[in-house]
């Protein structure tokens, strides 16, 4: 198998981050999201200031208040968390067709075949982090590695707002010192058993043969044999049909005129087409979309209902409409894309593959 490039992305203190975004007075003070003490509620999550006091997820709010009397506990706003998660997922889809959400705030991306950022997974990770801050207003940590096991450990390594890249050449060294508790599936009981054997790191575990590990840990022993060597062949499994496809670019120098936007369009269009062609051919287009971000950082989008594969002229028309909304402000980012229907939605047509003429046209 050729070297894969996997990203694991996990928002920092997700529910709490959304609450702090919407009420900046909560920033810099210990706060948590959870049920109230009076109703025997529990903490769903807390910010990093509260973690310094020992507060953590699933702790009774009453216990948390004992550890940290000044803790501010905010009730849940699930709609806001879902909306933020949706926005973040759309960002992921700009970098990978293969996105496996694990929970609201966490996903694996297989970017092995992505042409973004000249194929650099590290640059993609940096862009994703910056876009989540800018577009959603919270921070996310990203791990980059050659498999899911290492990528997940990496995303946790420099949390919060951290990026950790484990290059293939460094895997062997990295796992040698890796504490066994970092292995997903090694809970308290297994960890104790390992410690009893003098095993504290993955390096220590490597001294055991696969037979010995199966003897000691049953079926899990097979997996442990691979994991302690940094080996994990699990695929990233895309869990849903994507809802949209778009490409966008932030320009080093703002585009001050409509004409400059038109000049940049062909390059964006070629990239968009390349990505669209890579999708399976049963996808269903329902809308064409153009997004412009102006120098004021205001974002405007224009979309039209269309069942057809967009041509460059369609996007030119939408750019014109969108540019007007900026009241003459220069454009710092331009994006073009399409939205797809749900497979059951019958107001759409099947997406034909592009011909060379269409791309040229
Ligand atoms: P996590 O990613 O586990 O935690 P987190 O994002 O709050 O913090 P970290 O910076 O360590 O990643 O969970 C994501 C969200 O899921 C979390 O914000 C709240 C919710 N959650 C619960 O409601 N109960 C729980 O026990 C856990 C662990 C999480
Ligand atoms: Mg998280």
Short mmCIF file of C-alpha atoms and ligand atoms in Angstrom, two decimals:
data_model
loop_
_atom_site.label_atom_id
_atom_site.label_comp_id
_atom_site.label_asym_id
_atom_site.label_seq_id
_atom_site.Cartn_x
_atom_site.Cartn_y
_atom_site.Cartn_z
CA UNK A 1 0.00 0.00 0.00
CA UNK A 2 1.38 3.43 -0.87
CA UNK A 3 1.87 5.88 1.96
CA UNK A 4 -1.45 7.31 3.12
CA UNK A 5 -2.01 10.80 4.51
CA UNK A 6 -4.62 10.92 7.24
CA UNK A 7 -5.79 13.91 9.25
CA UNK A 8 -7.59 13.60 12.56
CA UNK A 9 -9.35 16.84 13.50
CA UNK A 10 -10.85 17.45 16.95
CA UNK A 11 -12.27 20.74 18.19
CA UNK A 12 -10.95 22.07 21.49
CA UNK A 13 -13.44 21.95 24.38
CA UNK A 14 -16.11 22.04 21.71
CA UNK A 15 -19.37 22.95 23.51
CA UNK A 16 -17.49 25.34 25.80
CA UNK A 17 -15.70 26.96 22.85
CA UNK A 18 -19.00 27.72 21.13
CA UNK A 19 -20.35 29.28 24.34
CA UNK A 20 -17.21 31.40 24.81
CA UNK A 21 -17.43 32.52 21.18
CA UNK A 22 -20.98 33.76 21.75
CA UNK A 23 -20.28 35.31 25.14
CA UNK A 24 -16.69 36.56 25.30
CA UNK A 25 -17.15 37.48 28.99
CA UNK A 26 -16.77 33.73 29.66
CA UNK A 27 -13.26 33.73 28.22
CA UNK A 28 -10.28 33.43 30.54
CA UNK A 29 -12.45 32.20 33.42
CA UNK A 30 -13.16 28.60 34.36
CA UNK A 31 -16.44 27.62 32.72
CA UNK A 32 -18.27 24.47 31.77
CA UNK A 33 -21.32 23.36 29.81
CA UNK A 34 -23.58 21.01 31.70
CA UNK A 35 -26.62 20.38 33.83
CA UNK A 36 -27.23 22.36 36.95
CA UNK A 37 -26.03 21.30 40.37
CA UNK A 38 -29.57 21.51 41.77
CA UNK A 39 -30.80 18.93 39.26
CA UNK A 40 -27.89 16.61 39.84
CA UNK A 41 -26.53 17.51 36.43
CA UNK A 42 -23.19 16.50 34.95
CA UNK A 43 -20.53 18.42 33.08
CA UNK A 44 -20.49 17.78 29.31
CA UNK A 45 -17.24 19.62 28.85
CA UNK A 46 -15.31 22.54 30.27
CA UNK A 47 -12.74 25.02 29.06
CA UNK A 48 -9.02 24.57 29.69
CA UNK A 49 -9.01 26.99 32.63
CA UNK A 50 -11.51 24.73 34.42
CA UNK A 51 -9.42 21.65 33.55
CA UNK A 52 -6.60 23.13 35.62
CA UNK A 53 -8.83 22.58 38.65
CA UNK A 54 -9.42 18.93 37.75
CA UNK A 55 -12.88 19.49 36.26
CA UNK A 56 -13.66 17.13 33.35
CA UNK A 57 -16.44 15.68 31.17
CA UNK A 58 -18.97 13.37 32.83
CA UNK A 59 -18.16 14.74 36.31
CA UNK A 60 -21.12 15.65 38.53
CA UNK A 61 -21.60 19.41 38.44
CA UNK A 62 -21.68 19.42 42.24
CA UNK A 63 -18.24 17.77 42.36
CA UNK A 64 -16.92 20.22 39.78
CA UNK A 65 -18.15 23.15 41.88
CA UNK A 66 -16.36 21.75 44.89
CA UNK A 67 -13.10 21.57 42.94
CA UNK A 68 -13.63 25.01 41.47
CA UNK A 69 -16.17 27.15 43.40
CA UNK A 70 -16.05 29.99 40.85
CA UNK A 71 -16.88 27.63 37.97
CA UNK A 72 -19.52 29.11 35.65
CA UNK A 73 -21.87 26.42 34.37
CA UNK A 74 -23.77 27.23 31.19
CA UNK A 75 -26.70 25.12 29.92
CA UNK A 76 -26.50 23.29 26.56
CA UNK A 77 -27.43 24.86 23.23
CA UNK A 78 -27.34 21.80 21.00
CA UNK A 79 -28.59 23.64 17.92
CA UNK A 80 -25.58 25.92 18.01
CA UNK A 81 -23.18 22.99 18.39
CA UNK A 82 -24.82 21.16 15.50
CA UNK A 83 -24.61 24.23 13.31
CA UNK A 84 -20.94 24.76 14.14
CA UNK A 85 -20.25 21.07 13.46
CA UNK A 86 -21.96 21.33 10.08
CA UNK A 87 -19.90 24.38 9.13
CA UNK A 88 -16.70 22.61 10.16
CA UNK A 89 -17.62 19.52 8.17
CA UNK A 90 -18.15 21.64 5.06
CA UNK A 91 -14.60 22.94 5.54
CA UNK A 92 -13.34 19.35 5.77
CA UNK A 93 -15.05 18.53 2.49
CA UNK A 94 -13.03 21.24 0.76
CA UNK A 95 -9.94 19.15 1.45
CA UNK A 96 -11.12 15.55 1.28
CA UNK A 97 -13.89 13.58 -0.35
CA UNK A 98 -13.34 10.89 2.22
CA UNK A 99 -14.44 12.28 5.59
CA UNK A 100 -15.38 10.01 8.49
CA UNK A 101 -17.07 11.93 11.29
CA UNK A 102 -16.55 10.25 14.64
CA UNK A 103 -18.64 12.63 16.69
CA UNK A 104 -19.95 16.17 16.33
CA UNK A 105 -16.52 17.71 16.81
CA UNK A 106 -14.19 15.06 15.48
CA UNK A 107 -13.43 13.49 12.10
CA UNK A 108 -10.85 11.59 10.11
CA UNK A 109 -9.95 12.85 6.64
CA UNK A 110 -8.08 10.78 4.08
CA UNK A 111 -6.25 13.41 2.03
CA UNK A 112 -3.94 10.97 0.21
CA UNK A 113 -5.38 11.91 -3.18
CA UNK A 114 -6.18 15.54 -2.46
CA UNK A 115 -4.59 18.09 -4.76
CA UNK A 116 -5.09 20.95 -2.30
CA UNK A 117 -1.98 22.74 -1.04
CA UNK A 118 0.11 20.86 -3.62
CA UNK A 119 -0.78 17.67 -1.82
CA UNK A 120 0.86 18.76 1.46
CA UNK A 121 -1.15 17.30 4.35
CA UNK A 122 0.60 19.66 6.76
CA UNK A 123 -0.44 22.72 4.79
CA UNK A 124 -3.98 21.39 4.52
CA UNK A 125 -4.06 20.94 8.30
CA UNK A 126 -2.84 24.50 8.80
CA UNK A 127 -5.46 25.85 6.42
CA UNK A 128 -8.24 23.89 8.10
CA UNK A 129 -7.18 25.22 11.51
CA UNK A 130 -7.11 28.80 10.23
CA UNK A 131 -10.45 28.49 8.46
CA UNK A 132 -12.21 27.02 11.50
CA UNK A 133 -11.00 29.99 13.56
CA UNK A 134 -11.99 32.51 10.93
CA UNK A 135 -15.29 31.01 9.77
CA UNK A 136 -16.61 29.31 12.89
CA UNK A 137 -14.88 31.27 15.65
CA UNK A 138 -13.47 28.34 17.63
CA UNK A 139 -10.17 26.42 17.56
CA UNK A 140 -9.46 22.89 16.38
CA UNK A 141 -6.45 20.62 16.83
CA UNK A 142 -5.19 18.47 14.01
CA UNK A 143 -2.98 15.40 13.84
CA UNK A 144 -1.31 14.36 10.60
CA UNK A 145 0.06 10.86 10.13
CA UNK A 146 0.06 7.84 7.86
CA UNK A 147 -2.82 6.10 9.65
CA UNK A 148 -5.82 6.68 11.91
CA UNK A 149 -4.21 5.42 15.10
CA UNK A 150 -1.27 7.83 14.87
CA UNK A 151 -3.33 10.74 13.53
CA UNK A 152 -5.67 10.54 16.53
CA UNK A 153 -2.81 10.50 19.00
CA UNK A 154 -1.23 13.40 17.12
CA UNK A 155 -4.35 15.59 17.27
CA UNK A 156 -4.26 15.29 21.05
CA UNK A 157 -0.51 15.89 21.33
CA UNK A 158 -0.43 19.70 21.24
CA UNK A 159 -4.04 20.46 22.23
CA UNK A 160 -5.52 23.08 22.32
CA UNK A 161 -5.12 24.77 18.92
CA UNK A 162 -2.29 22.38 18.19
CA UNK A 163 -0.87 20.76 15.10
CA UNK A 164 1.27 17.65 15.32
CA UNK A 165 2.71 15.92 12.27
CA UNK A 166 4.18 12.44 12.59
CA UNK A 167 6.26 11.85 9.49
CA UNK A 168 6.60 8.25 8.28
CA UNK A 169 10.34 8.30 9.06
CA UNK A 170 9.64 9.28 12.67
CA UNK A 171 7.00 6.66 13.45
CA UNK A 172 9.41 4.07 14.84
CA UNK A 173 10.96 6.56 17.28
CA UNK A 174 7.61 8.08 18.17
CA UNK A 175 6.00 4.82 19.26
CA UNK A 176 9.00 3.64 21.29
CA UNK A 177 8.29 6.13 24.07
CA UNK A 178 4.53 6.30 23.60
CA UNK A 179 2.74 5.47 26.89
CA UNK A 180 0.45 2.45 26.58
CA UNK A 181 -2.46 4.51 27.96
CA UNK A 182 -2.48 6.39 24.63
CA UNK A 183 -3.60 3.25 22.83
CA UNK A 184 -7.31 3.37 22.20
CA UNK A 185 -8.80 0.31 23.92
CA UNK A 186 -6.26 0.16 26.71
CA UNK A 187 -8.41 1.06 29.69
CA UNK A 188 -7.58 1.05 33.37
CA UNK A 189 -7.67 -2.74 33.77
CA UNK A 190 -5.44 -3.50 30.78
CA UNK A 191 -3.06 -0.71 31.73
CA UNK A 192 -2.71 -2.13 35.24
CA UNK A 193 -2.06 -5.59 33.84
CA UNK A 194 0.63 -4.20 31.55
CA UNK A 195 2.23 -2.21 34.34
CA UNK A 196 2.34 -5.42 36.37
CA UNK A 197 4.45 -6.88 33.57
CA UNK A 198 6.73 -3.85 33.57
CA UNK A 199 5.22 -2.59 30.32
CA UNK A 200 4.79 1.19 30.27
CA UNK A 201 5.41 2.16 26.67
CA UNK A 202 4.70 0.82 23.22
CA UNK A 203 8.43 0.14 23.00
CA UNK A 204 8.14 -2.18 26.01
CA UNK A 205 5.20 -3.94 24.37
CA UNK A 206 7.24 -4.59 21.24
CA UNK A 207 9.33 -7.11 23.17
CA UNK A 208 6.34 -9.50 23.18
CA UNK A 209 5.57 -11.88 20.32
CA UNK A 210 2.10 -11.90 18.80
CA UNK A 211 1.47 -15.28 20.48
CA UNK A 212 2.38 -13.93 23.89
CA UNK A 213 0.15 -10.91 23.38
CA UNK A 214 -2.81 -13.08 22.37
CA UNK A 215 -2.19 -15.27 25.40
CA UNK A 216 -2.20 -12.24 27.65
CA UNK A 217 -4.90 -10.07 26.07
CA UNK A 218 -7.00 -12.36 23.86
CA UNK A 219 -8.04 -11.06 20.43
CA UNK A 220 -6.98 -7.53 21.39
CA UNK A 221 -3.43 -8.93 21.52
CA UNK A 222 -3.42 -9.16 17.71
CA UNK A 223 -4.23 -5.50 17.41
CA UNK A 224 -1.80 -4.52 20.14
CA UNK A 225 0.99 -6.21 18.20
CA UNK A 226 0.38 -3.83 15.27
CA UNK A 227 -0.48 -0.69 17.22
CA UNK A 228 2.61 -0.74 19.41
CA UNK A 229 4.59 -0.63 16.15
CA UNK A 230 2.50 2.26 14.81
CA UNK A 231 0.76 0.02 12.26
CA UNK A 232 -2.95 0.50 11.56
CA UNK A 233 -4.52 -0.41 8.21
CA UNK A 234 -8.07 0.71 8.98
CA UNK A 235 -9.55 2.73 6.13
CA UNK A 236 -11.19 6.11 6.57
CA UNK A 237 -14.82 5.36 5.79
CA UNK A 238 -16.84 8.20 4.32
CA UNK A 239 -20.09 8.09 6.20
CA UNK A 240 -22.39 10.13 4.08
CA UNK A 241 -22.87 11.49 0.66
CA UNK A 242 -21.41 14.94 0.58
CA UNK A 243 -23.81 17.85 0.29
CA UNK A 244 -21.61 20.21 -1.67
CA UNK A 245 -18.36 20.61 -3.50
CA UNK A 246 -16.52 23.89 -3.71
CA UNK A 247 -13.09 25.29 -4.28
CA UNK A 248 -11.96 28.66 -3.06
CA UNK A 249 -8.89 30.76 -2.92
CA UNK A 250 -7.72 33.62 -0.73
CA UNK A 251 -5.72 36.01 -2.87
CA UNK A 252 -2.44 37.53 -1.73
CA UNK A 253 -3.62 40.82 -3.14
CA UNK A 254 -7.28 41.75 -3.00
CA UNK A 255 -9.17 41.68 -6.27
CA UNK A 256 -10.31 45.26 -6.58
CA UNK A 257 -12.46 44.98 -9.67
CA UNK A 258 -14.99 42.64 -11.15
CA UNK A 259 -12.62 42.11 -14.08
CA UNK A 260 -9.90 40.83 -11.74
CA UNK A 261 -12.36 38.28 -10.36
CA UNK A 262 -13.12 37.15 -13.90
CA UNK A 263 -9.38 36.85 -14.60
CA UNK A 264 -8.93 34.51 -11.64
CA UNK A 265 -11.99 32.42 -12.47
CA UNK A 266 -10.50 29.99 -15.06
CA UNK A 267 -7.86 28.71 -12.65
CA UNK A 268 -10.48 28.12 -9.96
CA UNK A 269 -12.80 26.54 -12.52
CA UNK A 270 -10.19 24.02 -13.69
CA UNK A 271 -9.57 22.93 -10.11
CA UNK A 272 -13.29 22.69 -9.44
CA UNK A 273 -13.79 20.54 -12.53
CA UNK A 274 -10.95 18.22 -11.63
CA UNK A 275 -12.51 17.60 -8.25
CA UNK A 276 -16.01 17.21 -9.64
CA UNK A 277 -14.80 14.62 -12.14
CA UNK A 278 -13.28 12.60 -9.33
CA UNK A 279 -16.67 12.12 -7.73
CA UNK A 280 -18.75 9.10 -8.57
CA UNK A 281 -21.09 9.83 -11.44
CA UNK A 282 -24.36 9.35 -9.61
CA UNK A 283 -24.08 12.61 -7.74
CA UNK A 284 -26.90 15.07 -8.14
CA UNK A 285 -26.40 18.76 -8.65
CA UNK A 286 -29.17 21.09 -7.54
CA UNK A 287 -27.44 24.43 -7.11
CA UNK A 288 -24.55 26.52 -8.39
CA UNK A 289 -22.88 28.68 -5.76
CA UNK A 290 -20.44 31.58 -5.67
CA UNK A 291 -18.95 32.95 -2.48
CA UNK A 292 -16.98 36.16 -2.09
CA UNK A 293 -15.28 37.41 1.02
CA UNK A 294 -14.63 41.12 0.93
CA UNK A 295 -11.81 43.13 2.46
CA UNK A 296 -14.19 43.91 5.33
CA UNK A 297 -14.25 40.12 5.99
CA UNK A 298 -17.95 40.06 5.21
CA UNK A 299 -18.95 36.96 3.29
CA UNK A 300 -21.64 36.98 0.64
CA UNK A 301 -22.91 34.02 -1.34
CA UNK A 302 -25.19 33.78 -4.34
CA UNK A 303 -26.72 30.54 -5.48
CA UNK A 304 -29.08 29.53 -8.24
CA UNK A 305 -31.12 26.39 -8.65
CA UNK A 306 -29.67 24.38 -11.53
CA UNK A 307 -29.68 20.69 -12.31
CA UNK A 308 -26.82 20.94 -14.76
CA UNK A 309 -23.07 20.81 -14.46
CA UNK A 310 -22.00 24.46 -14.23
CA UNK A 311 -20.08 26.07 -17.05
CA UNK A 312 -17.65 28.89 -16.57
CA UNK A 313 -20.25 31.35 -17.88
CA UNK A 314 -22.66 30.31 -15.12
CA UNK A 315 -20.11 31.23 -12.49
CA UNK A 316 -19.30 34.53 -14.24
CA UNK A 317 -22.95 35.48 -13.95
CA UNK A 318 -23.05 34.58 -10.24
CA UNK A 319 -19.79 36.44 -9.54
CA UNK A 320 -21.34 39.56 -11.05
CA UNK A 321 -24.38 39.27 -8.77
CA UNK A 322 -22.25 38.58 -5.73
CA UNK A 323 -19.73 41.35 -6.44
CA UNK A 324 -22.53 43.92 -6.43
CA UNK A 325 -23.40 42.89 -2.88
CA UNK A 326 -19.96 44.07 -1.77
CA UNK A 327 -20.78 47.70 -2.68
CA UNK A 328 -17.45 48.10 -4.42
CA UNK A 329 -15.30 46.54 -1.68
CA UNK A 330 -12.24 44.59 -2.86
CA UNK A 331 -12.47 40.79 -2.77
CA UNK A 332 -10.02 38.77 -0.69
CA UNK A 333 -11.48 35.33 -1.24
CA UNK A 334 -13.44 33.81 -4.10
CA UNK A 335 -15.09 30.41 -4.11
CA UNK A 336 -17.21 28.51 -6.62
CA UNK A 337 -19.14 25.31 -6.10
CA UNK A 338 -22.27 23.22 -6.36
CA UNK A 339 -24.71 21.72 -3.93
CA UNK A 340 -25.96 18.16 -4.26
CA UNK A 341 -29.43 16.88 -3.52
CA UNK A 342 -30.22 14.07 -1.18
CA UNK A 343 -30.45 10.88 -3.18
CA UNK A 344 -34.19 10.68 -2.47
CA UNK A 345 -34.87 14.20 -3.64
CA UNK A 346 -36.60 13.90 -7.02
CA UNK A 347 -36.20 17.47 -8.25
CA UNK A 348 -32.78 16.79 -9.70
CA UNK A 349 -31.04 15.16 -12.58
CA UNK A 350 -28.13 12.80 -12.75
CA UNK A 351 -24.72 14.37 -13.02
CA UNK A 352 -23.12 13.60 -16.36
CA UNK A 353 -19.35 13.43 -16.57
CA UNK A 354 -17.54 16.35 -18.11
CA UNK A 355 -16.29 16.33 -21.62
CA UNK A 356 -13.07 18.11 -22.56
CA UNK A 357 -15.06 20.67 -24.57
CA UNK A 358 -17.18 21.55 -21.58
CA UNK A 359 -14.13 22.21 -19.47
CA UNK A 360 -12.63 24.36 -22.18
CA UNK A 361 -15.95 26.17 -22.72
P1 LIG B 1 -14.48 15.75 23.24
O1 LIG B 1 -13.82 16.01 21.92
O2 LIG B 1 -14.18 14.47 23.91
O3 LIG B 1 -14.08 16.89 24.25
P2 LIG B 1 -13.92 18.45 24.01
O4 LIG B 1 -14.01 18.81 22.57
O5 LIG B 1 -14.90 19.16 24.89
O6 LIG B 1 -12.46 18.73 24.58
P3 LIG B 1 -11.04 18.41 23.91
O7 LIG B 1 -10.39 19.74 23.74
O8 LIG B 1 -10.34 17.56 24.91
O9 LIG B 1 -11.30 17.70 22.61
O10 LIG B 1 -16.03 15.87 23.11
C1 LIG B 1 -16.68 16.77 22.22
C2 LIG B 1 -17.96 17.30 22.84
O11 LIG B 1 -18.82 16.21 23.17
C3 LIG B 1 -17.75 18.05 24.12
O12 LIG B 1 -17.47 19.43 23.88
C4 LIG B 1 -19.04 17.84 24.84
C5 LIG B 1 -19.54 16.51 24.37
N1 LIG B 1 -19.28 15.48 25.41
C6 LIG B 1 -20.30 15.18 26.32
O13 LIG B 1 -21.39 15.75 26.23
N2 LIG B 1 -20.04 14.27 27.30
C7 LIG B 1 -18.84 13.62 27.43
O14 LIG B 1 -18.65 12.81 28.34
C8 LIG B 1 -17.81 13.94 26.48
C9 LIG B 1 -16.46 13.27 26.60
C10 LIG B 1 -18.07 14.88 25.51
MG1 LIG B 2 -12.90 17.77 21.12
#
